[in-house]
Coordinates of C-alpha atoms in Angstrom, one line a residue:
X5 CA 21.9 -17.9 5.2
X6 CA 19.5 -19.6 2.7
X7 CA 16.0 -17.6 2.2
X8 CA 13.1 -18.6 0.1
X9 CA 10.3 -16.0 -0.8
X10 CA 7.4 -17.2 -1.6
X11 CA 5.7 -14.4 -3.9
X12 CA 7.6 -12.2 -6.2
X13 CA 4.9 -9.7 -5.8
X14 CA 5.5 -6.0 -4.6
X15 CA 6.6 -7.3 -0.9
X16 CA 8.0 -10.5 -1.9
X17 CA 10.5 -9.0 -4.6
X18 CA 11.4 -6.0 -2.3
X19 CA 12.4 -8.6 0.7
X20 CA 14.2 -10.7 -1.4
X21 CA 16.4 -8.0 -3.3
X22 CA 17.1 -6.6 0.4
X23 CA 17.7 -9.4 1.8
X24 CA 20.3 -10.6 -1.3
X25 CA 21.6 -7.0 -0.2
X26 CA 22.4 -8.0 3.1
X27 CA 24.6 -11.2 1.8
X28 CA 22.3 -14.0 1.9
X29 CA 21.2 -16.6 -1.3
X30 CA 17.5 -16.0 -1.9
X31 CA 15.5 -17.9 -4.4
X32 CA 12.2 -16.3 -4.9
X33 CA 9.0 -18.7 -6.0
X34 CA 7.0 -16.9 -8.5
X35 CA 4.2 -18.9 -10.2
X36 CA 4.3 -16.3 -13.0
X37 CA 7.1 -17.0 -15.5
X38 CA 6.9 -14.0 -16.9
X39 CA 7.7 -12.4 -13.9
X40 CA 10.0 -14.7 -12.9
X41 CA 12.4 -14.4 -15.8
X42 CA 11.8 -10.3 -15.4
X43 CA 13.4 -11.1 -12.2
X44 CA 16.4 -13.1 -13.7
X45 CA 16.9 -10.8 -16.5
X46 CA 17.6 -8.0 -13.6
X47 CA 14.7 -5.9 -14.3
X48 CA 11.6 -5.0 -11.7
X49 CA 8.2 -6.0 -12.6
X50 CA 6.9 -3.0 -10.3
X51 CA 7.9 0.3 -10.2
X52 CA 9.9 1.0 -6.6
X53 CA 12.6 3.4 -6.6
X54 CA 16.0 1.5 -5.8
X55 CA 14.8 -2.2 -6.9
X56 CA 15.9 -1.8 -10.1
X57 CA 19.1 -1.2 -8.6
X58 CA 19.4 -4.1 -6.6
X59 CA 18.0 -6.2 -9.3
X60 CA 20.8 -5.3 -11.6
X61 CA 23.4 -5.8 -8.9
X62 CA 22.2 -9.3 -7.1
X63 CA 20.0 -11.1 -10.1
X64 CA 21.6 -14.2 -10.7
X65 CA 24.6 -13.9 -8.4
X66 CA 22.6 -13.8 -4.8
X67 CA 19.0 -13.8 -6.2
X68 CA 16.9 -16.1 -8.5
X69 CA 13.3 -16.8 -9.3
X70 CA 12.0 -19.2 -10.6
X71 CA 8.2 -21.3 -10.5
X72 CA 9.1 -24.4 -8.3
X73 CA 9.4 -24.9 -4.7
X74 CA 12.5 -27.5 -4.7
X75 CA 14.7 -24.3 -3.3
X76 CA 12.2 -24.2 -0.1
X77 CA 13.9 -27.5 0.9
X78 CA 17.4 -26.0 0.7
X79 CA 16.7 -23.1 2.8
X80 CA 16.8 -22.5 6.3
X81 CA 14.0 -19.7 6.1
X82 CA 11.3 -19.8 3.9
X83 CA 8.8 -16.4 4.1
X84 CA 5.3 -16.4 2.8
X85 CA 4.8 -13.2 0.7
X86 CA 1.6 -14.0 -0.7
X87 CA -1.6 -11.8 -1.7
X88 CA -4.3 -11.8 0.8
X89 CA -6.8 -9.3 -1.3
X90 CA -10.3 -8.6 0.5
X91 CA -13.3 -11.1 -0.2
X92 CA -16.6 -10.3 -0.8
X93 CA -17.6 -9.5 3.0
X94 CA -14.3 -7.5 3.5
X95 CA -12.7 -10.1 5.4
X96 CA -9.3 -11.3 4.4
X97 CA -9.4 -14.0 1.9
X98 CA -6.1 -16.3 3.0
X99 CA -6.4 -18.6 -0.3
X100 CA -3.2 -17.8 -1.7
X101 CA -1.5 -18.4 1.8
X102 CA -3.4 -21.9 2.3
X103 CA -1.9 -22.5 -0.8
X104 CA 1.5 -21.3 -0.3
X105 CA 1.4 -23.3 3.0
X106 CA 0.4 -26.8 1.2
X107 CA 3.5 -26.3 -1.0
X108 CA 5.8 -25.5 1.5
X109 CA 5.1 -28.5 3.0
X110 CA 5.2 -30.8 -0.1
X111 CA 8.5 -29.4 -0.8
X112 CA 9.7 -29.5 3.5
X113 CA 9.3 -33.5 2.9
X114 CA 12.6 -33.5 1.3
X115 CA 14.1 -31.1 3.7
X116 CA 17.1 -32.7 5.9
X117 CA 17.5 -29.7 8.4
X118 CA 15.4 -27.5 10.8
X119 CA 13.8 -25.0 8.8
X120 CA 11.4 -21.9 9.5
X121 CA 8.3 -20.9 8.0
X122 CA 7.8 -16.7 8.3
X123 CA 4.5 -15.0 7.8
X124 CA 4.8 -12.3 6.0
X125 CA 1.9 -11.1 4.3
X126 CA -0.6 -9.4 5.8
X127 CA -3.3 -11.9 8.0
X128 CA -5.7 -11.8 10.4
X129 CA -4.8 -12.4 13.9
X130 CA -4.4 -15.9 14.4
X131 CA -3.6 -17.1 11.2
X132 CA 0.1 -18.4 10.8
X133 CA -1.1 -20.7 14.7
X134 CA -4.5 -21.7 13.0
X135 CA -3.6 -22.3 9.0
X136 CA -0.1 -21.9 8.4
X137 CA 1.4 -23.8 10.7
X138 CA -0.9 -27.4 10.4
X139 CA -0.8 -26.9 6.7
X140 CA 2.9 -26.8 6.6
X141 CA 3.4 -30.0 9.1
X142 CA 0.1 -32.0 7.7
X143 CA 1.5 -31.7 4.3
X144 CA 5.3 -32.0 5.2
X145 CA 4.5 -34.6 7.7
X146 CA 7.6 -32.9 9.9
X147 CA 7.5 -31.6 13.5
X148 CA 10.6 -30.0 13.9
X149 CA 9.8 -26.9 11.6
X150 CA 9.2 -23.6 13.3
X151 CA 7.1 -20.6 12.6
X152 CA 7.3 -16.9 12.7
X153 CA 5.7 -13.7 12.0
X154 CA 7.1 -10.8 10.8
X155 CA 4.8 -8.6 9.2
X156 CA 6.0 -5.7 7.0
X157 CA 5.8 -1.8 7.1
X158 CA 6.6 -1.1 3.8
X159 CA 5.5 2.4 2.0
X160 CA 5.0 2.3 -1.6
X161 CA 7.8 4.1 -3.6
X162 CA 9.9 4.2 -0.6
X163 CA 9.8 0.4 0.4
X164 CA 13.5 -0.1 -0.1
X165 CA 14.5 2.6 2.2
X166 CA 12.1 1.0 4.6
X167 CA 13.2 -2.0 4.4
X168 CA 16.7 -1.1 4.6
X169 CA 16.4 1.5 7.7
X170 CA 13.0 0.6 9.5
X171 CA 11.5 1.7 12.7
X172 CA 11.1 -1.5 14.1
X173 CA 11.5 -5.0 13.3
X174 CA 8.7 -7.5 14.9
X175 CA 9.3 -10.9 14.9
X176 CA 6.4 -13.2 16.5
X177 CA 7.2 -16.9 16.7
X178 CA 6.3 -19.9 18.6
X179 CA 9.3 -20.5 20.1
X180 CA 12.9 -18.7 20.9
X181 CA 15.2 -20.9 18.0
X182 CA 12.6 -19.9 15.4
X183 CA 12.7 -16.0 16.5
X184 CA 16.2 -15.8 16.9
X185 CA 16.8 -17.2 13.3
X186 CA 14.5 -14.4 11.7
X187 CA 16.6 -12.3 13.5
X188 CA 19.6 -13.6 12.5
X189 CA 18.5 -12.8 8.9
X190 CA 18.1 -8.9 9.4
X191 CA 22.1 -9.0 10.7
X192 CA 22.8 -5.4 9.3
X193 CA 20.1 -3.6 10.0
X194 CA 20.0 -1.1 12.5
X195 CA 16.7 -0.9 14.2
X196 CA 14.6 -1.9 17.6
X197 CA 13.3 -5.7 16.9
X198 CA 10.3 -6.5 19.1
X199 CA 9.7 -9.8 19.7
X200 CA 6.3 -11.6 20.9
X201 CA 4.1 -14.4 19.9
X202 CA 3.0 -14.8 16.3
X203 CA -1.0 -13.7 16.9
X204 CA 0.5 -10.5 18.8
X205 CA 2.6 -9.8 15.9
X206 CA 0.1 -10.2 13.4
X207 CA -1.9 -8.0 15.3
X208 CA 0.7 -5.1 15.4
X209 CA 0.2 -5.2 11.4
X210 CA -3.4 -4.6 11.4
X211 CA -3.3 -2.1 14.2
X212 CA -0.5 0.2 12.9
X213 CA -2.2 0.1 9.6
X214 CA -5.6 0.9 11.5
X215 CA -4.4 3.8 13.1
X216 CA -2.7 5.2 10.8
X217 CA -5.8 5.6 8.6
X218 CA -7.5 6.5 11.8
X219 CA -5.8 9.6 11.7
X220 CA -6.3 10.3 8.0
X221 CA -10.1 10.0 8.4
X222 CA -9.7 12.1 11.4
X223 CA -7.7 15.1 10.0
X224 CA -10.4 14.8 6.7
X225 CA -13.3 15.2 9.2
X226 CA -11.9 17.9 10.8
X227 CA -10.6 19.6 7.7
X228 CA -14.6 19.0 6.7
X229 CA -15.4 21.5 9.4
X230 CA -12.6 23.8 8.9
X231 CA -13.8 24.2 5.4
X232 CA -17.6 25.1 6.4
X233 CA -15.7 28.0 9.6
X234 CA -13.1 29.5 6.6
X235 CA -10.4 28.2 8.2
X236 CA -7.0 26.2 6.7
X237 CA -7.1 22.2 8.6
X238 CA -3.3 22.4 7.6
X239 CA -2.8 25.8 9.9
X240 CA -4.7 23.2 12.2
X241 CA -3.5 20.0 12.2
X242 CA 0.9 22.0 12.3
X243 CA -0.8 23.2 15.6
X244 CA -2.0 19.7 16.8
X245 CA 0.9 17.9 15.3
X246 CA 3.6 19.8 17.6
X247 CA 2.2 17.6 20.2
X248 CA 4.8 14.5 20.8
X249 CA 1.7 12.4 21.8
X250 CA 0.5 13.3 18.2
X251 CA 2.8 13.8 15.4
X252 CA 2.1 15.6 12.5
X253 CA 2.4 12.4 10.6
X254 CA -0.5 11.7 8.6
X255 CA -2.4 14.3 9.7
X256 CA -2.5 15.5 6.1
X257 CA -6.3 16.2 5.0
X258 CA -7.4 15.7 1.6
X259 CA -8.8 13.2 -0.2
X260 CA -9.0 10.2 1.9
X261 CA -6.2 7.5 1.7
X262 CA -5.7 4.1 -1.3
X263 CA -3.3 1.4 -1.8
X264 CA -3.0 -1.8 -0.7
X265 CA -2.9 -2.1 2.8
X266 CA -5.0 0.7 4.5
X267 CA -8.3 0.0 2.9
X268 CA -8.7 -3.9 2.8
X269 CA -7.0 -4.3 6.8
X270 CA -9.0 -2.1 8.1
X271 CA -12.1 -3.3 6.1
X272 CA -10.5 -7.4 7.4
X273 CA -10.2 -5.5 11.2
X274 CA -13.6 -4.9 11.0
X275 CA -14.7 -8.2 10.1
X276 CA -12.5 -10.0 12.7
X277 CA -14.0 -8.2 15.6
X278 CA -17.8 -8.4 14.3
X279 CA -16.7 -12.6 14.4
X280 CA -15.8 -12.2 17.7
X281 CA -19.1 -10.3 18.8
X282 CA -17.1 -6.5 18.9
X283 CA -19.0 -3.8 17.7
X284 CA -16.0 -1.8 15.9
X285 CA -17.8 1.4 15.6
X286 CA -14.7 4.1 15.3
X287 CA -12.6 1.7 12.7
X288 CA -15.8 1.5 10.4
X289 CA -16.4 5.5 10.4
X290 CA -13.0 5.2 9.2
X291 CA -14.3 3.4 6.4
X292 CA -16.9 5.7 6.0
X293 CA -15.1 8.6 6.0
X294 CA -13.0 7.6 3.6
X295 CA -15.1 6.5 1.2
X296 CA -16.9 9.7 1.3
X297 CA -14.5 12.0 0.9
X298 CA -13.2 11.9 -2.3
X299 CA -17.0 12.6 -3.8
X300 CA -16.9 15.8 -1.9
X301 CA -14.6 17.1 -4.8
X302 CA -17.3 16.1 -7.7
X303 CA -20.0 17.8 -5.4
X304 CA -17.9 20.9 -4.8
X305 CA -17.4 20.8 -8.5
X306 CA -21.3 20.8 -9.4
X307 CA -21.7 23.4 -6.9
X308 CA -19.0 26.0 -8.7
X309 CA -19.5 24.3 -12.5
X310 CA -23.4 23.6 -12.9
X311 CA -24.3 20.4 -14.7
X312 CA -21.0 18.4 -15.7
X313 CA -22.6 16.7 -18.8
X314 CA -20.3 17.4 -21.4
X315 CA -17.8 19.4 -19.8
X316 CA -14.7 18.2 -19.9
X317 CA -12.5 17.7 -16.2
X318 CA -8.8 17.5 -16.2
X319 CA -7.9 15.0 -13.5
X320 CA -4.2 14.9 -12.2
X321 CA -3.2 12.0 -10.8
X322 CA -4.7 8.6 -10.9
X323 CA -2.1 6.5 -8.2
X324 CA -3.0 6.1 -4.8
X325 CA -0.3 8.3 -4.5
X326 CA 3.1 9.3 -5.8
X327 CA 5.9 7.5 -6.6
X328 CA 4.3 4.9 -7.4
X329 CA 2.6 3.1 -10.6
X330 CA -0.2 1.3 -7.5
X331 CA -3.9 2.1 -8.6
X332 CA -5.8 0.2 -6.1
X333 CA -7.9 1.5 -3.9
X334 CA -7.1 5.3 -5.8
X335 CA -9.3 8.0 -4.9
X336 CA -8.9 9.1 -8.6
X337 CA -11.3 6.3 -9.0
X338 CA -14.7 6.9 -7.6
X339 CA -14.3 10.3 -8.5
X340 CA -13.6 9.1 -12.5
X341 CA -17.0 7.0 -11.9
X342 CA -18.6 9.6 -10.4
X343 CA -17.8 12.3 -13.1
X344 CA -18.7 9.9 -15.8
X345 CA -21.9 9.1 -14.2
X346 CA -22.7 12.4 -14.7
X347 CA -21.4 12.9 -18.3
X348 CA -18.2 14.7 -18.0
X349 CA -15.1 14.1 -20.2
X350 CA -12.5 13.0 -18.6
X351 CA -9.1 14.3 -19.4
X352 CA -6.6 12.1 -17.1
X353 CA -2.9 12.4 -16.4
X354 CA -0.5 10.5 -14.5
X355 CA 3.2 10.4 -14.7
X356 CA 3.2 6.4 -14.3
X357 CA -0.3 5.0 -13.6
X358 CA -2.4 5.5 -16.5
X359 CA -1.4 2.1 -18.1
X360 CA -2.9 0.7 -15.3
X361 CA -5.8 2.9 -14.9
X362 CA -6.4 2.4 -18.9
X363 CA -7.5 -1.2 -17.9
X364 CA -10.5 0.0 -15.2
X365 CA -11.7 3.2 -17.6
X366 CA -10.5 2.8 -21.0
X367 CA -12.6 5.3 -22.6
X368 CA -11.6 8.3 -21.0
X369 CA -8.7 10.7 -22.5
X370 CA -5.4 9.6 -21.3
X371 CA -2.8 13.1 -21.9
X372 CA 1.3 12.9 -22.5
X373 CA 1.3 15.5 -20.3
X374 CA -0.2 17.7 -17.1
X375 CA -0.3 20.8 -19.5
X376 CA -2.3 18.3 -22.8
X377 CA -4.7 17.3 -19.8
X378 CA -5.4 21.1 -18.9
X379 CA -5.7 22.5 -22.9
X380 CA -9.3 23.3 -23.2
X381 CA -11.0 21.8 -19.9
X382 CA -13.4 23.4 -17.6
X383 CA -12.4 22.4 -14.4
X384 CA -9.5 20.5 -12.7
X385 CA -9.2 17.9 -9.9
X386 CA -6.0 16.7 -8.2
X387 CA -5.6 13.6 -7.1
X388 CA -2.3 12.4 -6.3
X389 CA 0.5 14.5 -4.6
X390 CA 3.3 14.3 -7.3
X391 CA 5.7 16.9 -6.9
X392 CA 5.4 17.4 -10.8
X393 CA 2.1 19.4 -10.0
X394 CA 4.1 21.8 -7.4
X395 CA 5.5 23.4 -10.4
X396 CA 2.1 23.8 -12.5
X397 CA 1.3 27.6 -12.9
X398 CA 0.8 28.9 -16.5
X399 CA -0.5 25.8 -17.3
X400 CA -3.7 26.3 -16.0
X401 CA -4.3 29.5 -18.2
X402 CA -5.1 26.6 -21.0
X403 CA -8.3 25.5 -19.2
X404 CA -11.1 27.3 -20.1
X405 CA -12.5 27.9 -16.9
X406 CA -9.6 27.9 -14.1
X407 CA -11.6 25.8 -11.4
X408 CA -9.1 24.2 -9.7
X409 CA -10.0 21.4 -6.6
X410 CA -7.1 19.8 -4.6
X411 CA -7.8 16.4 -3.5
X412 CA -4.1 16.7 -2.1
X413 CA -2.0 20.0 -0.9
X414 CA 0.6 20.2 -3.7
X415 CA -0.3 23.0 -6.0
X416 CA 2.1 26.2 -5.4
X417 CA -0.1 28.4 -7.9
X418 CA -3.1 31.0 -6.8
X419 CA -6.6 30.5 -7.3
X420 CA -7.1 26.9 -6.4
X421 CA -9.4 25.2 -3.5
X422 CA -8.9 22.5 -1.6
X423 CA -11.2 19.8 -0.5
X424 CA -11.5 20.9 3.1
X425 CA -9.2 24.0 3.4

């Protein structure tokens, strides 16, 4: 089979090196040349464990990239892997997909076979029926193209794996030839595939992704509690977890949850139910909670440390979380603001993301090393659960003070805190 990606972005490049994996020709549209001849060259523009892997192996034999859509017209799937980032208001903002849409069609015109159009980025409910689908055929002038959605459950750092060996595979289309050939394409996987229309489908992204941080906020507000009776949340939530109708998944307290997708869907969520006259009341105290709770660790530091002006605060880790180079959305973030608000030097270390942290705080200390970022500070907050920091013991007898705050539970070492345990 013939695919075209449209996005070489962190979802578009990981679908298109999988699906080259699984035997088919995929040309990926990237309007960045840079990025595009990265691709080309074999070598990842992201770091994902495993893509540079099936770079090297399919780049230029099953897989290309390149700027132009002429390949869309060749293919018999073309999947829109676009950014939908949050506007002002929180809602999604589906530019890039509009404009993905218009050039899909443009480039359909010269298309002599039935072809399919697949959602994949993350969009409000109603989107690929509403925007996708008359962009494509106003612009390709064509009414025999179809439509699906298939939204992705990628985790950063293990997206490959994911894709690869999924839970589930959901496929939303219009009609049955347009399922079945998204279906066709995932020949080789092993996994359940549900299939339903393309708003249902779209709605299973935002509503794992909502729940999911549901239960983060939930096992942070309990942990909140736990910490005020003297009790461990993580002796709590093993108990609660045992439960089937639970799962221990995500239960794991700390300092609230980053990235990509949890922040801005649930924030879009929101907004899509206030436009339909919903009150969403528990999805925006998960908001709430979460944006709170990393804070909690510069307070708890003022309480133990005094005034912070000019004391100098090793932070460890700066991604959303490990594995991963991804700083959006970090928790490291506010709590950098909120320490340098208050006058404190920071001393930061990551082992991937401080290149990309450099660009929002570039005047803060960036250390080699966990042990340079320790040497002579007054306090330390972790931020990000690399296993690097299990490890970490005689290291913190470099700090002057050893004040140690967990944002995540990692550390192995005595006399630490955590945020709520």
């Amino acid at each position: 089979m013939r695919i075209a990606v449209v996005g070489g972005g962190y979802v578009g490049l990981v679908t298109g090196a999988c699906f080259a994996e699984l035997g088919h020709i995929v040309d990926i549209v990237e309007i960045d040349a840079g990025k595009a001849a990265a691709i080309n060259a074999g070598r990842a523009p992201i770091h994902e464990r495993g893509l540079d892997a099936l770079l090297a192996k399919h780049a230029g034999v099953r897989l290309r990239a390149g700027t132009d859509y002429g390949p869309v017209a060749l293919s018999d799937l073309a999947f829109i892997c676009v950014g939908t980032p949050p506007a002002a208001d929180g809602s999604a903002d589906l530019s890039m997909v509009a404009a993905a849409s218009r050039s899909i069609g443009e480039a359909l015109r010269e298309g002599k076979s039935a072809h399919t159009v697949v959602v994949k980025s993350t969009v409000p409910p109603g989107t690929t029926e509403n925007l996708v689908a008359p962009t494509v055929g106003n612009h390709s002038h064509r009414a025999d193209t179809g439509f699906a959605m298939n939204p992705e459950f990628l985790r950063e750092g293990r997206a490959v794996e994911d894709f690869l060996h999924p839970d589930r595979i959901v496929i939303g289309s219009r009609d049955g030839r347009s399922g079945d050939t998204v279906a066709a394409a995932y020949t080789g996987v092993s996994a359940p595939v549900v299939r339903c229309g393309l708003t249902a489908a779209e709605m299973i992204k935002y509503a794992s992704n909502a729940l999911l941080a549901t239960k983060i906020s939930f096992a942070n507000e309990v942990g909140n509690v736990c910490k005020r009776l003297g009790i461990d949340v993580y002796e709590v939530m093993r108990g609660v977890g045992m439960d089937h109708r639970v799962s221990a998944h995500f239960l794991s307290a700390g300092a609230g949850f980053g990235g990509s997708c949890f922040p801005k869907d649930v924030a879009a969520l929101v907004r899509l139910a206030e436009g339909l006259g919903e009150e969403p009341a528990l999805l925006r105290s998960v908001l709430d909670v979460n944006d709170r709770q990393p804070l909690r660790m510069v307070r708890m530091l003022e309480e133990r440390l005094g005034n912070l002006s000019g004391k100098r605060i090793a932070v460890l880790g700066l991604a959303f979380k490990d594995n991963t180079d991804d700083i959006r959305e970090a928790r490291a973030v506010p709590v950098i603001a909120g320490l340098l608000q208050r006058g404190a030097a920071v001393a930061a270390y990551d082992p991937l993301a401080a290149a990309s942290m450099r660009r929002v705080f570039p005047g803060i200390d960036y250390a080699a090393s966990a042990a340079d970022a320790l040497r002579g500070a007054d306090a330390c907050l972790v931020m990000t659960e690399w296993p690097e920091f299990s490890t970490l013991n005689g290291e913190f007898d470099l700090m002057n003070s050893r004040i140690v705050i967990e944002g995540r539970r990692i550390l192995s070492c005595d006399g630490k805190e955590g945020i709520c345990w």
